Tab-separated table of C-alpha atoms and ligand atoms in Angstrom:
chain	number	residue	atom	x	y	z
A	1	UNK	CA	19.817	5.890	-25.246
A	2	UNK	CA	16.311	4.626	-25.922
A	3	UNK	CA	14.877	1.983	-23.593
A	4	UNK	CA	14.263	1.828	-20.014
A	5	UNK	CA	13.716	-1.126	-17.678
A	6	UNK	CA	12.316	-0.298	-14.433
A	7	UNK	CA	11.744	-2.838	-11.588
A	8	UNK	CA	9.868	-1.833	-8.382
A	9	UNK	CA	10.187	-3.132	-5.041
A	10	UNK	CA	8.367	-2.144	-1.773
A	11	UNK	CA	5.312	-0.214	-0.787
A	12	UNK	CA	2.742	1.817	-2.961
A	13	UNK	CA	4.716	4.918	-2.528
A	14	UNK	CA	7.687	3.282	-4.386
A	15	UNK	CA	5.221	2.215	-7.031
A	16	UNK	CA	3.932	5.697	-7.390
A	17	UNK	CA	7.459	6.946	-7.613
A	18	UNK	CA	8.369	4.536	-10.384
A	19	UNK	CA	5.466	5.834	-12.322
A	20	UNK	CA	6.887	9.458	-11.795
A	21	UNK	CA	10.264	8.266	-12.860
A	22	UNK	CA	9.012	6.808	-16.073
A	23	UNK	CA	6.976	9.886	-16.978
A	24	UNK	CA	10.049	12.157	-16.189
A	25	UNK	CA	12.454	10.100	-18.401
A	26	UNK	CA	9.957	9.700	-21.183
A	27	UNK	CA	9.884	13.502	-21.317
A	28	UNK	CA	13.700	14.335	-20.727
A	29	UNK	CA	15.189	11.656	-22.797
A	30	UNK	CA	12.315	10.365	-24.872
A	31	UNK	CA	12.918	6.864	-23.188
A	32	UNK	CA	10.388	4.071	-23.799
A	33	UNK	CA	9.620	1.417	-21.053
A	34	UNK	CA	10.617	-2.247	-22.056
A	35	UNK	CA	9.641	-5.465	-20.158
A	36	UNK	CA	13.018	-7.014	-19.706
A	37	UNK	CA	16.400	-5.688	-18.543
A	38	UNK	CA	18.072	-7.599	-21.692
A	39	UNK	CA	16.171	-5.009	-23.940
A	40	UNK	CA	17.175	-1.936	-21.989
A	41	UNK	CA	19.764	0.885	-22.204
A	42	UNK	CA	19.015	1.978	-18.729
A	43	UNK	CA	18.141	-0.337	-15.884
A	44	UNK	CA	16.668	1.024	-12.650
A	45	UNK	CA	15.886	-0.815	-9.493
A	46	UNK	CA	13.578	1.121	-7.283
A	47	UNK	CA	14.314	-0.559	-4.075
A	48	UNK	CA	12.920	-1.169	-0.610
A	49	UNK	CA	14.875	-1.457	2.810
A	50	UNK	CA	12.018	-2.261	5.136
A	51	UNK	CA	13.149	-5.832	5.938
A	52	UNK	CA	16.327	-7.661	5.174
A	53	UNK	CA	14.695	-9.834	2.557
A	54	UNK	CA	13.670	-6.771	0.598
A	55	UNK	CA	17.259	-5.771	0.596
A	56	UNK	CA	18.432	-9.203	-0.471
A	57	UNK	CA	16.072	-9.052	-3.475
A	58	UNK	CA	17.995	-6.121	-4.886
A	59	UNK	CA	21.490	-7.828	-4.549
A	60	UNK	CA	20.149	-11.139	-6.163
A	61	UNK	CA	18.581	-8.976	-8.963
A	62	UNK	CA	21.855	-7.158	-9.454
A	63	UNK	CA	23.772	-10.503	-9.495
A	64	UNK	CA	21.307	-11.616	-12.371
A	65	UNK	CA	21.836	-8.497	-14.529
A	66	UNK	CA	25.593	-8.503	-14.214
A	67	UNK	CA	25.923	-10.471	-17.498
A	68	UNK	CA	24.143	-7.545	-19.262
A	69	UNK	CA	27.011	-5.174	-18.527
A	70	UNK	CA	28.038	-4.223	-22.203
A	71	UNK	CA	28.138	-1.564	-24.804
A	72	UNK	CA	24.942	-0.485	-26.476
A	73	UNK	CA	24.521	-0.352	-30.237
A	74	UNK	CA	25.141	3.377	-30.217
A	75	UNK	CA	28.452	2.858	-28.438
A	76	UNK	CA	27.522	4.018	-24.918
A	77	UNK	CA	27.184	1.660	-22.060
A	78	UNK	CA	24.008	0.230	-20.537
A	79	UNK	CA	23.432	2.275	-17.458
A	80	UNK	CA	22.597	0.426	-14.079
A	81	UNK	CA	20.931	2.563	-11.474
A	82	UNK	CA	19.766	1.732	-7.930
A	83	UNK	CA	17.076	4.099	-6.440
A	84	UNK	CA	14.672	4.046	-3.764
A	85	UNK	CA	15.160	3.237	-0.014
A	86	UNK	CA	18.161	0.959	-0.267
A	87	UNK	CA	19.831	3.568	-2.443
A	88	UNK	CA	19.254	6.055	0.545
A	89	UNK	CA	20.297	3.659	3.359
A	90	UNK	CA	23.250	1.839	1.596
A	91	UNK	CA	24.539	4.739	-0.431
A	92	UNK	CA	28.125	4.210	-1.927
A	93	UNK	CA	28.394	0.674	-0.407
A	94	UNK	CA	26.285	-0.410	-3.357
A	95	UNK	CA	29.174	0.563	-5.721
A	96	UNK	CA	31.380	-1.612	-3.615
A	97	UNK	CA	29.077	-4.755	-3.660
A	98	UNK	CA	28.179	-4.140	-7.304
A	99	UNK	CA	30.905	-2.231	-9.055
A	100	UNK	CA	29.020	-2.068	-12.480
A	101	UNK	CA	26.256	0.100	-10.893
A	102	UNK	CA	26.720	3.526	-12.349
A	103	UNK	CA	24.105	5.426	-10.399
A	104	UNK	CA	22.676	5.485	-6.816
A	105	UNK	CA	19.945	7.729	-5.727
A	106	UNK	CA	17.481	8.041	-2.929
A	107	UNK	CA	13.579	8.459	-2.918
A	108	UNK	CA	13.831	12.291	-2.564
A	109	UNK	CA	16.341	12.704	-5.537
A	110	UNK	CA	14.827	11.055	-8.437
A	111	UNK	CA	13.815	14.333	-10.146
A	112	UNK	CA	17.624	14.855	-10.841
A	113	UNK	CA	17.715	11.843	-12.966
A	114	UNK	CA	17.833	13.686	-16.246
A	115	UNK	CA	20.837	15.816	-15.175
A	116	UNK	CA	22.564	12.586	-13.692
A	117	UNK	CA	22.185	10.733	-16.867
A	118	UNK	CA	23.561	13.632	-18.902
A	119	UNK	CA	26.561	13.698	-16.456
A	120	UNK	CA	27.072	10.019	-17.020
A	121	UNK	CA	26.911	10.429	-20.812
A	122	UNK	CA	29.425	13.305	-20.579
A	123	UNK	CA	32.003	10.968	-18.823
A	124	UNK	CA	31.255	11.039	-15.104
A	125	UNK	CA	31.992	7.568	-13.549
A	126	UNK	CA	29.894	7.019	-10.542
A	127	UNK	CA	27.076	9.236	-9.353
A	128	UNK	CA	25.540	9.169	-5.800
A	129	UNK	CA	22.576	11.496	-4.913
A	130	UNK	CA	20.657	10.727	-1.641
A	131	UNK	CA	19.487	13.722	0.259
A	132	UNK	CA	16.750	12.480	2.476
A	133	UNK	CA	15.548	16.011	3.464
A	134	UNK	CA	14.908	17.420	0.015
A	135	UNK	CA	11.194	18.423	-0.290
A	136	UNK	CA	11.073	20.040	-3.509
A	137	UNK	CA	11.218	17.028	-5.911
A	138	UNK	CA	7.493	17.529	-7.000
A	139	UNK	CA	8.268	21.031	-8.245
A	140	UNK	CA	10.638	19.490	-10.730
A	141	UNK	CA	8.497	16.754	-12.189
A	142	UNK	CA	6.401	16.797	-15.262
A	143	UNK	CA	2.685	16.249	-14.557
A	144	UNK	CA	1.794	12.673	-13.738
A	145	UNK	CA	1.336	10.152	-16.768
A	146	UNK	CA	-1.162	8.030	-14.872
A	147	UNK	CA	-4.061	6.507	-16.603
A	148	UNK	CA	-6.613	3.788	-15.731
A	149	UNK	CA	-9.611	3.621	-13.487
A	150	UNK	CA	-7.554	3.834	-10.264
A	151	UNK	CA	-4.962	6.533	-9.627
A	152	UNK	CA	-2.650	6.935	-6.528
A	153	UNK	CA	-1.277	10.285	-5.525
A	154	UNK	CA	1.310	10.704	-2.839
A	155	UNK	CA	0.152	13.559	-0.422
A	156	UNK	CA	2.679	13.001	2.330
A	157	UNK	CA	6.275	11.528	2.627
A	158	UNK	CA	8.449	10.365	5.256
A	159	UNK	CA	7.863	9.951	8.987
A	160	UNK	CA	8.884	11.624	12.228
A	161	UNK	CA	7.702	8.643	14.456
A	162	UNK	CA	10.823	6.656	14.698
A	163	UNK	CA	9.248	3.403	15.821
A	164	UNK	CA	12.225	1.474	17.227
A	165	UNK	CA	12.288	-1.207	14.500
A	166	UNK	CA	11.770	0.930	11.383
A	167	UNK	CA	13.989	2.368	8.729
A	168	UNK	CA	11.393	4.640	7.066
A	169	UNK	CA	12.311	7.727	8.984
A	170	UNK	CA	15.875	7.092	7.781
A	171	UNK	CA	15.262	6.351	4.330
A	172	UNK	CA	12.435	8.522	3.409
A	173	UNK	CA	13.366	11.493	5.730
A	174	UNK	CA	11.309	13.853	7.706
A	175	UNK	CA	7.635	14.113	7.251
A	176	UNK	CA	6.560	16.417	4.778
A	177	UNK	CA	3.075	17.133	3.183
A	178	UNK	CA	2.476	18.389	-0.260
A	179	UNK	CA	0.558	21.576	-0.643
A	180	UNK	CA	-3.190	21.271	-1.090
A	181	UNK	CA	-3.225	22.964	-4.537
A	182	UNK	CA	-0.517	20.606	-5.849
A	183	UNK	CA	-2.483	17.571	-4.706
A	184	UNK	CA	-5.616	18.818	-6.111
A	185	UNK	CA	-4.093	19.678	-9.365
A	186	UNK	CA	-2.607	16.117	-9.916
A	187	UNK	CA	-5.760	14.639	-8.887
A	188	UNK	CA	-7.629	16.725	-11.472
A	189	UNK	CA	-5.168	15.465	-14.119
A	190	UNK	CA	-5.778	11.855	-13.075
A	191	UNK	CA	-9.518	12.323	-13.248
A	192	UNK	CA	-9.233	13.878	-16.667
A	193	UNK	CA	-7.323	11.013	-17.850
A	194	UNK	CA	-10.160	8.677	-16.788
A	195	UNK	CA	-9.564	7.744	-13.288
A	196	UNK	CA	-12.626	7.297	-11.174
A	197	UNK	CA	-10.921	6.148	-7.790
A	198	UNK	CA	-8.348	8.183	-6.160
A	199	UNK	CA	-6.105	6.682	-3.402
A	200	UNK	CA	-4.138	9.125	-1.323
A	201	UNK	CA	-0.718	7.745	-0.218
A	202	UNK	CA	1.661	8.608	2.470
A	203	UNK	CA	3.848	6.637	4.955
A	204	UNK	CA	1.535	8.298	7.589
A	205	UNK	CA	-1.264	9.951	5.554
A	206	UNK	CA	-3.118	10.740	8.940
A	207	UNK	CA	-0.378	13.188	9.944
A	208	UNK	CA	-1.094	15.217	6.673
A	209	UNK	CA	-0.900	18.926	7.149
A	210	UNK	CA	-0.464	21.637	4.541
A	211	UNK	CA	-1.722	24.937	3.510
A	212	UNK	CA	-4.242	25.663	0.787
A	213	UNK	CA	-4.419	28.743	-1.555
A	214	UNK	CA	-6.044	30.862	1.178
A	215	UNK	CA	-3.477	29.960	3.665
A	216	UNK	CA	-5.729	27.756	5.584
A	217	UNK	CA	-4.202	24.611	7.274
A	218	UNK	CA	-5.701	21.537	5.840
A	219	UNK	CA	-5.615	18.200	7.671
A	220	UNK	CA	-6.554	14.868	6.044
A	221	UNK	CA	-10.113	15.162	6.720
A	222	UNK	CA	-10.290	18.592	5.218
A	223	UNK	CA	-8.227	17.501	2.104
A	224	UNK	CA	-10.623	14.563	1.658
A	225	UNK	CA	-13.636	17.006	1.675
A	226	UNK	CA	-11.846	19.025	-1.150
A	227	UNK	CA	-11.106	15.839	-3.223
A	228	UNK	CA	-14.766	14.695	-2.815
A	229	UNK	CA	-15.881	18.088	-4.564
A	230	UNK	CA	-13.925	17.177	-7.764
A	231	UNK	CA	-16.287	16.160	-10.569
A	232	UNK	CA	-16.031	12.485	-11.551
A	233	UNK	CA	-14.351	11.382	-8.489
A	234	UNK	CA	-16.433	8.344	-7.381
A	235	UNK	CA	-14.227	6.532	-4.741
A	236	UNK	CA	-11.643	7.902	-2.428
A	237	UNK	CA	-9.362	5.820	-0.244
A	238	UNK	CA	-6.321	6.573	1.897
A	239	UNK	CA	-3.144	4.612	3.217
A	240	UNK	CA	-1.529	4.241	5.729
A	241	UNK	CA	-2.987	5.409	8.918
A	242	UNK	CA	-1.384	5.709	12.277
A	243	UNK	CA	-3.595	4.962	15.348
A	244	UNK	CA	-1.908	7.778	17.339
A	245	UNK	CA	-3.006	10.428	14.840
A	246	UNK	CA	-6.838	9.468	14.511
A	247	UNK	CA	-9.275	12.168	15.034
A	248	UNK	CA	-13.022	12.323	15.456
A	249	UNK	CA	-13.283	14.342	12.388
A	250	UNK	CA	-11.591	11.721	10.276
A	251	UNK	CA	-14.087	9.097	11.692
A	252	UNK	CA	-17.090	11.374	11.171
A	253	UNK	CA	-16.390	11.908	7.277
A	254	UNK	CA	-17.107	8.264	6.714
A	255	UNK	CA	-20.669	9.002	7.179
A	256	UNK	CA	-20.626	12.408	5.616
A	257	UNK	CA	-18.930	11.920	2.348
A	258	UNK	CA	-20.425	9.127	0.050
A	259	UNK	CA	-17.254	8.843	-2.077
A	260	UNK	CA	-15.039	7.951	0.908
A	261	UNK	CA	-14.781	4.168	0.834
A	262	UNK	CA	-15.267	2.522	4.290
A	263	UNK	CA	-11.850	0.889	4.645
A	264	UNK	CA	-9.004	1.861	6.794
A	265	UNK	CA	-5.447	0.377	7.084
A	266	UNK	CA	-4.505	0.896	10.598
A	267	UNK	CA	-1.702	-1.063	11.699
A	268	UNK	CA	-1.378	-2.169	15.325
A	269	UNK	CA	1.843	-4.320	15.015
A	270	UNK	CA	1.240	-6.164	18.415
A	271	UNK	CA	-1.577	-6.928	20.797
A	272	UNK	CA	0.735	-6.536	23.876
A	273	UNK	CA	1.081	-3.222	25.603
A	274	UNK	CA	4.579	-4.075	26.803
A	275	UNK	CA	5.727	-4.787	23.175
A	276	UNK	CA	4.015	-1.751	21.782
A	277	UNK	CA	6.020	0.302	24.307
A	278	UNK	CA	9.064	-1.342	23.304
A	279	UNK	CA	8.265	-0.530	19.611
A	280	UNK	CA	7.663	3.109	20.752
A	281	UNK	CA	4.557	3.217	18.709
A	282	UNK	CA	2.955	6.035	20.667
A	283	UNK	CA	-0.240	4.096	21.412
A	284	UNK	CA	-1.552	1.098	23.416
A	285	UNK	CA	-3.969	-1.577	22.781
A	286	UNK	CA	-6.820	0.198	24.412
A	287	UNK	CA	-6.300	3.290	22.408
A	288	UNK	CA	-6.401	1.232	19.211
A	289	UNK	CA	-9.487	-0.664	20.379
A	290	UNK	CA	-11.371	2.842	20.930
A	291	UNK	CA	-10.560	3.952	17.271
A	292	UNK	CA	-11.351	0.602	15.800
A	293	UNK	CA	-14.790	0.646	17.550
A	294	UNK	CA	-15.477	4.313	16.542
A	295	UNK	CA	-14.598	3.501	12.795
A	296	UNK	CA	-16.759	0.387	12.823
A	297	UNK	CA	-19.745	2.506	14.401
A	298	UNK	CA	-19.220	5.190	11.731
A	299	UNK	CA	-20.084	2.998	8.768
A	300	UNK	CA	-21.985	-0.344	8.740
A	301	UNK	CA	-19.553	-1.741	6.015
A	302	UNK	CA	-16.266	-0.592	7.510
A	303	UNK	CA	-13.432	-2.952	6.911
A	304	UNK	CA	-10.228	-2.653	9.089
A	305	UNK	CA	-6.785	-3.817	8.043
A	306	UNK	CA	-3.623	-4.177	10.106
A	307	UNK	CA	0.099	-4.979	9.980
A	308	UNK	CA	1.764	-7.296	12.573
A	309	UNK	CA	5.216	-7.882	13.445
A	310	UNK	CA	6.038	-11.105	15.417
A	311	UNK	CA	9.127	-11.941	17.118
A	312	UNK	CA	10.046	-8.573	18.247
A	313	UNK	CA	12.947	-8.518	20.843
A	314	UNK	CA	11.527	-9.523	24.196
A	315	UNK	CA	8.129	-10.903	22.873
A	316	UNK	CA	7.007	-13.654	25.284
A	317	UNK	CA	4.580	-16.515	24.551
A	318	UNK	CA	2.179	-14.413	26.673
A	319	UNK	CA	2.789	-11.340	24.545
A	320	UNK	CA	2.190	-13.305	21.340
A	321	UNK	CA	-1.010	-14.727	22.879
A	322	UNK	CA	-2.468	-11.292	23.514
A	323	UNK	CA	-1.906	-10.484	19.788
A	324	UNK	CA	-3.735	-13.589	18.936
A	325	UNK	CA	-6.510	-12.663	21.347
A	326	UNK	CA	-6.571	-9.104	19.746
A	327	UNK	CA	-7.187	-10.631	16.290
A	328	UNK	CA	-10.091	-12.675	17.544
A	329	UNK	CA	-11.514	-9.475	19.116
A	330	UNK	CA	-11.108	-6.879	16.343
A	331	UNK	CA	-11.612	-9.512	13.629
A	332	UNK	CA	-9.559	-7.780	11.055
A	333	UNK	CA	-10.678	-8.001	7.413
A	334	UNK	CA	-7.103	-7.914	6.099
A	335	UNK	CA	-3.691	-7.806	7.252
A	336	UNK	CA	-0.013	-7.858	6.364
A	337	UNK	CA	2.236	-9.811	8.837
A	338	UNK	CA	6.029	-10.212	9.244
A	339	UNK	CA	8.832	-11.641	11.343
A	340	UNK	CA	10.815	-8.890	13.022
A	341	UNK	CA	13.819	-8.212	10.942
A	342	UNK	CA	16.488	-6.230	12.705
A	343	UNK	CA	17.662	-3.363	10.567
A	344	UNK	CA	20.840	-1.404	10.700
A	345	UNK	CA	20.671	1.783	12.637
A	346	UNK	CA	17.318	1.025	14.407
A	347	UNK	CA	17.173	0.778	18.263
A	348	UNK	CA	15.284	-2.639	18.210
A	349	UNK	CA	18.275	-4.247	16.194
A	350	UNK	CA	20.342	-4.230	19.497
A	351	UNK	CA	17.481	-4.771	22.052
A	352	UNK	CA	17.763	-7.873	24.142
A	353	UNK	CA	16.742	-10.648	24.044
A	354	UNK	CA	16.445	-11.087	20.426
A	355	UNK	CA	14.011	-13.990	19.443
A	356	UNK	CA	15.379	-16.866	17.512
A	357	UNK	CA	14.238	-16.600	13.793
A	358	UNK	CA	12.806	-20.140	14.031
A	359	UNK	CA	10.403	-19.076	16.921
A	360	UNK	CA	9.439	-16.053	14.917
A	361	UNK	CA	8.622	-18.008	11.916
A	362	UNK	CA	6.569	-20.441	14.056
A	363	UNK	CA	4.757	-17.559	15.712
A	364	UNK	CA	4.176	-16.024	12.094
A	365	UNK	CA	2.646	-19.217	10.857
A	366	UNK	CA	0.229	-19.501	13.772
A	367	UNK	CA	-0.664	-15.676	13.499
A	368	UNK	CA	-1.376	-16.143	9.765
A	369	UNK	CA	-3.562	-19.207	10.367
A	370	UNK	CA	-5.668	-17.096	12.850
A	371	UNK	CA	-5.774	-14.149	10.492
A	372	UNK	CA	-6.863	-16.320	7.529
A	373	UNK	CA	-9.578	-18.071	9.729
A	374	UNK	CA	-11.025	-14.736	10.886
A	375	UNK	CA	-10.875	-13.444	7.268
A	376	UNK	CA	-12.386	-16.376	5.796
A	377	UNK	CA	-15.346	-16.290	8.421
A	378	UNK	CA	-15.863	-12.425	7.557
A	379	UNK	CA	-15.629	-13.182	3.842
A	380	UNK	CA	-18.174	-15.929	4.142
A	381	UNK	CA	-20.605	-13.573	5.591
A	382	UNK	CA	-20.342	-11.503	2.545
A	383	UNK	CA	-22.115	-14.260	0.388
A	384	UNK	CA	-25.336	-13.265	-1.153
A	385	UNK	CA	-24.636	-9.589	-0.967
A	386	UNK	CA	-24.746	-7.454	-4.258
A	387	UNK	CA	-21.690	-5.190	-4.514
A	388	UNK	CA	-20.855	-2.447	-6.772
A	389	UNK	CA	-17.189	-3.279	-8.190
A	390	UNK	CA	-14.872	-1.029	-10.294
A	391	UNK	CA	-13.340	-3.662	-12.721
A	392	UNK	CA	-9.629	-3.198	-12.447
A	393	UNK	CA	-7.656	-5.909	-14.173
A	394	UNK	CA	-7.468	-9.479	-14.990
A	395	UNK	CA	-7.561	-11.857	-12.001
A	396	UNK	CA	-4.394	-13.484	-10.918
A	397	UNK	CA	-6.471	-16.650	-10.621
A	398	UNK	CA	-6.699	-16.707	-14.443
A	399	UNK	CA	-9.627	-18.768	-15.927
A	400	UNK	CA	-11.331	-16.020	-17.514
A	401	UNK	CA	-11.920	-14.115	-14.349
A	402	UNK	CA	-11.629	-10.254	-13.877
A	403	UNK	CA	-10.860	-8.536	-10.438
A	404	UNK	CA	-12.165	-5.601	-8.751
A	405	UNK	CA	-12.770	-4.294	-5.329
A	406	UNK	CA	-15.810	-3.523	-3.281
A	407	UNK	CA	-16.026	-0.281	-1.742
A	408	UNK	CA	-14.782	-1.881	1.552
A	409	UNK	CA	-11.533	-2.879	-0.197
A	410	UNK	CA	-12.406	-6.671	-0.535
A	411	UNK	CA	-11.094	-8.156	-3.866
A	412	UNK	CA	-13.729	-9.902	-6.016
A	413	UNK	CA	-13.016	-12.349	-8.895
A	414	UNK	CA	-15.854	-12.970	-11.299
A	415	UNK	CA	-16.171	-14.245	-14.933
A	416	UNK	CA	-15.984	-11.388	-17.350
A	417	UNK	CA	-13.922	-10.111	-20.380
A	418	UNK	CA	-11.298	-7.564	-20.733
A	419	UNK	CA	-13.649	-4.886	-22.129
A	420	UNK	CA	-15.133	-4.535	-18.650
A	421	UNK	CA	-11.917	-3.004	-17.289
A	422	UNK	CA	-12.736	0.629	-15.936
A	423	UNK	CA	-16.532	-0.118	-15.914
A	424	UNK	CA	-18.757	-0.341	-12.899
A	425	UNK	CA	-20.529	-3.688	-12.628
A	426	UNK	CA	-22.928	-5.254	-10.024
A	427	UNK	CA	-21.566	-8.572	-8.672
A	428	UNK	CA	-23.420	-11.057	-6.515
A	429	UNK	CA	-21.041	-12.584	-4.057
A	430	UNK	CA	-21.208	-16.378	-4.228
A	431	UNK	CA	-18.196	-17.620	-2.168
A	432	UNK	CA	-15.802	-16.226	0.548
A	433	UNK	CA	-12.232	-17.153	0.552
A	434	UNK	CA	-9.561	-16.180	3.087
A	435	UNK	CA	-8.148	-13.423	1.025
A	436	UNK	CA	-10.853	-12.641	-1.702
A	437	UNK	CA	-14.346	-13.242	-2.745
A	438	UNK	CA	-15.918	-14.956	-5.743
A	439	UNK	CA	-18.767	-13.345	-7.546
A	440	UNK	CA	-21.035	-13.453	-10.615
A	441	UNK	CA	-22.214	-10.580	-12.765
B	501	LIG	N1	3.646	3.852	8.467
B	501	LIG	C1	3.142	2.461	8.581
B	501	LIG	C2	3.931	1.343	8.121
B	501	LIG	C3	5.068	1.433	7.134
B	501	LIG	S1	6.163	0.104	6.894
B	501	LIG	C4	2.764	2.376	10.024
B	501	LIG	O1	3.260	2.898	10.872
B	501	LIG	O2	2.011	1.650	10.292
B	501	LIG	C5	5.045	-1.300	6.602
B	501	LIG	C6	5.039	-2.365	7.722
B	501	LIG	O3	6.292	-3.073	7.560
B	501	LIG	C7	4.953	-1.990	9.098
B	501	LIG	O4	3.593	-1.652	9.391
B	501	LIG	C8	5.607	-3.116	9.966
B	501	LIG	O5	4.452	-4.083	10.072
B	501	LIG	C9	6.524	-3.690	8.812
B	501	LIG	N2	7.840	-3.484	9.290
B	501	LIG	C10	8.507	-2.253	9.348
B	501	LIG	N3	9.809	-2.381	9.888
B	501	LIG	C11	9.899	-3.790	10.150
B	501	LIG	C12	10.988	-4.566	10.552
B	501	LIG	N4	12.078	-4.138	11.072
B	501	LIG	N5	10.671	-5.967	10.637
B	501	LIG	C13	9.508	-6.538	10.265
B	501	LIG	N6	8.538	-5.839	9.845
B	501	LIG	C14	8.696	-4.388	9.711
B	502	LIG	FE1	7.763	3.222	10.314
B	502	LIG	FE2	6.547	3.815	12.579
B	502	LIG	FE3	6.839	5.653	10.741
B	502	LIG	FE4	5.401	3.682	10.415
B	502	LIG	S1	5.152	5.254	12.059
B	502	LIG	S2	6.694	4.474	8.902
B	502	LIG	S3	6.177	1.900	11.379
B	502	LIG	S4	8.400	4.758	11.861
B	503	LIG	FE1	10.199	0.075	1.480
B	503	LIG	FE2	10.898	2.548	1.343
B	503	LIG	FE3	8.283	1.842	1.143
B	503	LIG	S1	11.684	0.946	2.861
B	503	LIG	S2	8.125	-0.019	2.439
B	503	LIG	S3	9.976	1.265	-0.177
B	503	LIG	S4	9.082	3.691	2.193
């Protein structure tokens, strides 16, 4: 077995996991990453369960690779594996729907992949490993193989909040924070490999809590203070935050720590208290407003991002209009928005009345129009500013453009060449679009 194809779906935590899986299998089995499943001896889908669409993507991908079921040149079979959150949630059901899948594993079991591959090679037929409560995977992984200017490091996994619509507590398991020393060690390796920006990841980073070497409990604010002390760390960000976990200390560090970028992803989901209550979010609109205002006061360039769900069971036109009014009020700089998707095993899936999908879609279109309009206005106000940008990659817009982010997490596209990747440049903003800025060096 030589070649690995890994396709990732879902959130940044899954992307991080995919990187760790790659580094693990490079070390254990000498595998090399290839860019198409046709070239691979091992095909891994690292999946997402958050909405029905995400899950459908897996099964359509599985349908597509079915024709690749074959013997390899060395006589073994091509191995098909499904990992991540669908692996955890659907388990052995996946073998039934796609009988050529050999291996199903959950997000807390991927460190066992080398052993599972050996078992398959030794004649085992199907292997299923999904233990959502495991918390020791990081102890069994080789050091990160991340390179590049921006490195992401998972500091916290899982969730205990059980919002009524959400599968994450079921797929990722109980909330768990990595020990401070582990986190700092991994970040130090990333910095040594050339990273200058560190993103701290977690389903709920604001609930981070772990002991350091001296036995002192660190929360997120304290951890960020420690990261800021590391040489050559120029930017720090963290995602995702939960409004119910916000603290004054976490707000204060934005004016205290120069490396901490003034951007917070703080999802509110809905602007209606009745809906937030049915979602069991643990906060109301006024609570959110208080923290949004504190954050904006803490730093003049603070940007706020949110997630929204429309068409939640029982959402009336009035509830929806409250969400629209909230967008006008808070003037979010960025947002992800979704039509409610009833998920198996969640309470909201059986709440009444369910909102017809078509109505949900119409509300989503209206919501996104409003979000775009507000973002466009915000972005147009950036025109004329000079921003320090870390050049990250070629722009998706093509046309000889490169992309990087401002400290406030706004994407900027500007004419430049590939050699600039990893460099700091000063860019003048010349145009504001709904989801990005245009600039020139
Ligand atoms: N921990 C984060 C969000 C993780 S999931 C938080 O609490 O904010 C990412 C986003 O997916 C959520 O913020 C929510 O907007 C959306 N989402 C989750 N479950 C969903 C569902 N059943 N239907 C539609 N959107 C959903
Ligand atoms: Fe899901 Fe709620 Fe946990 Fe976020 S806080 S991951 S939405 S259960
Ligand atoms: Fe999806 Fe799992 Fe992330 S359900 S959003 S991949 S935590």
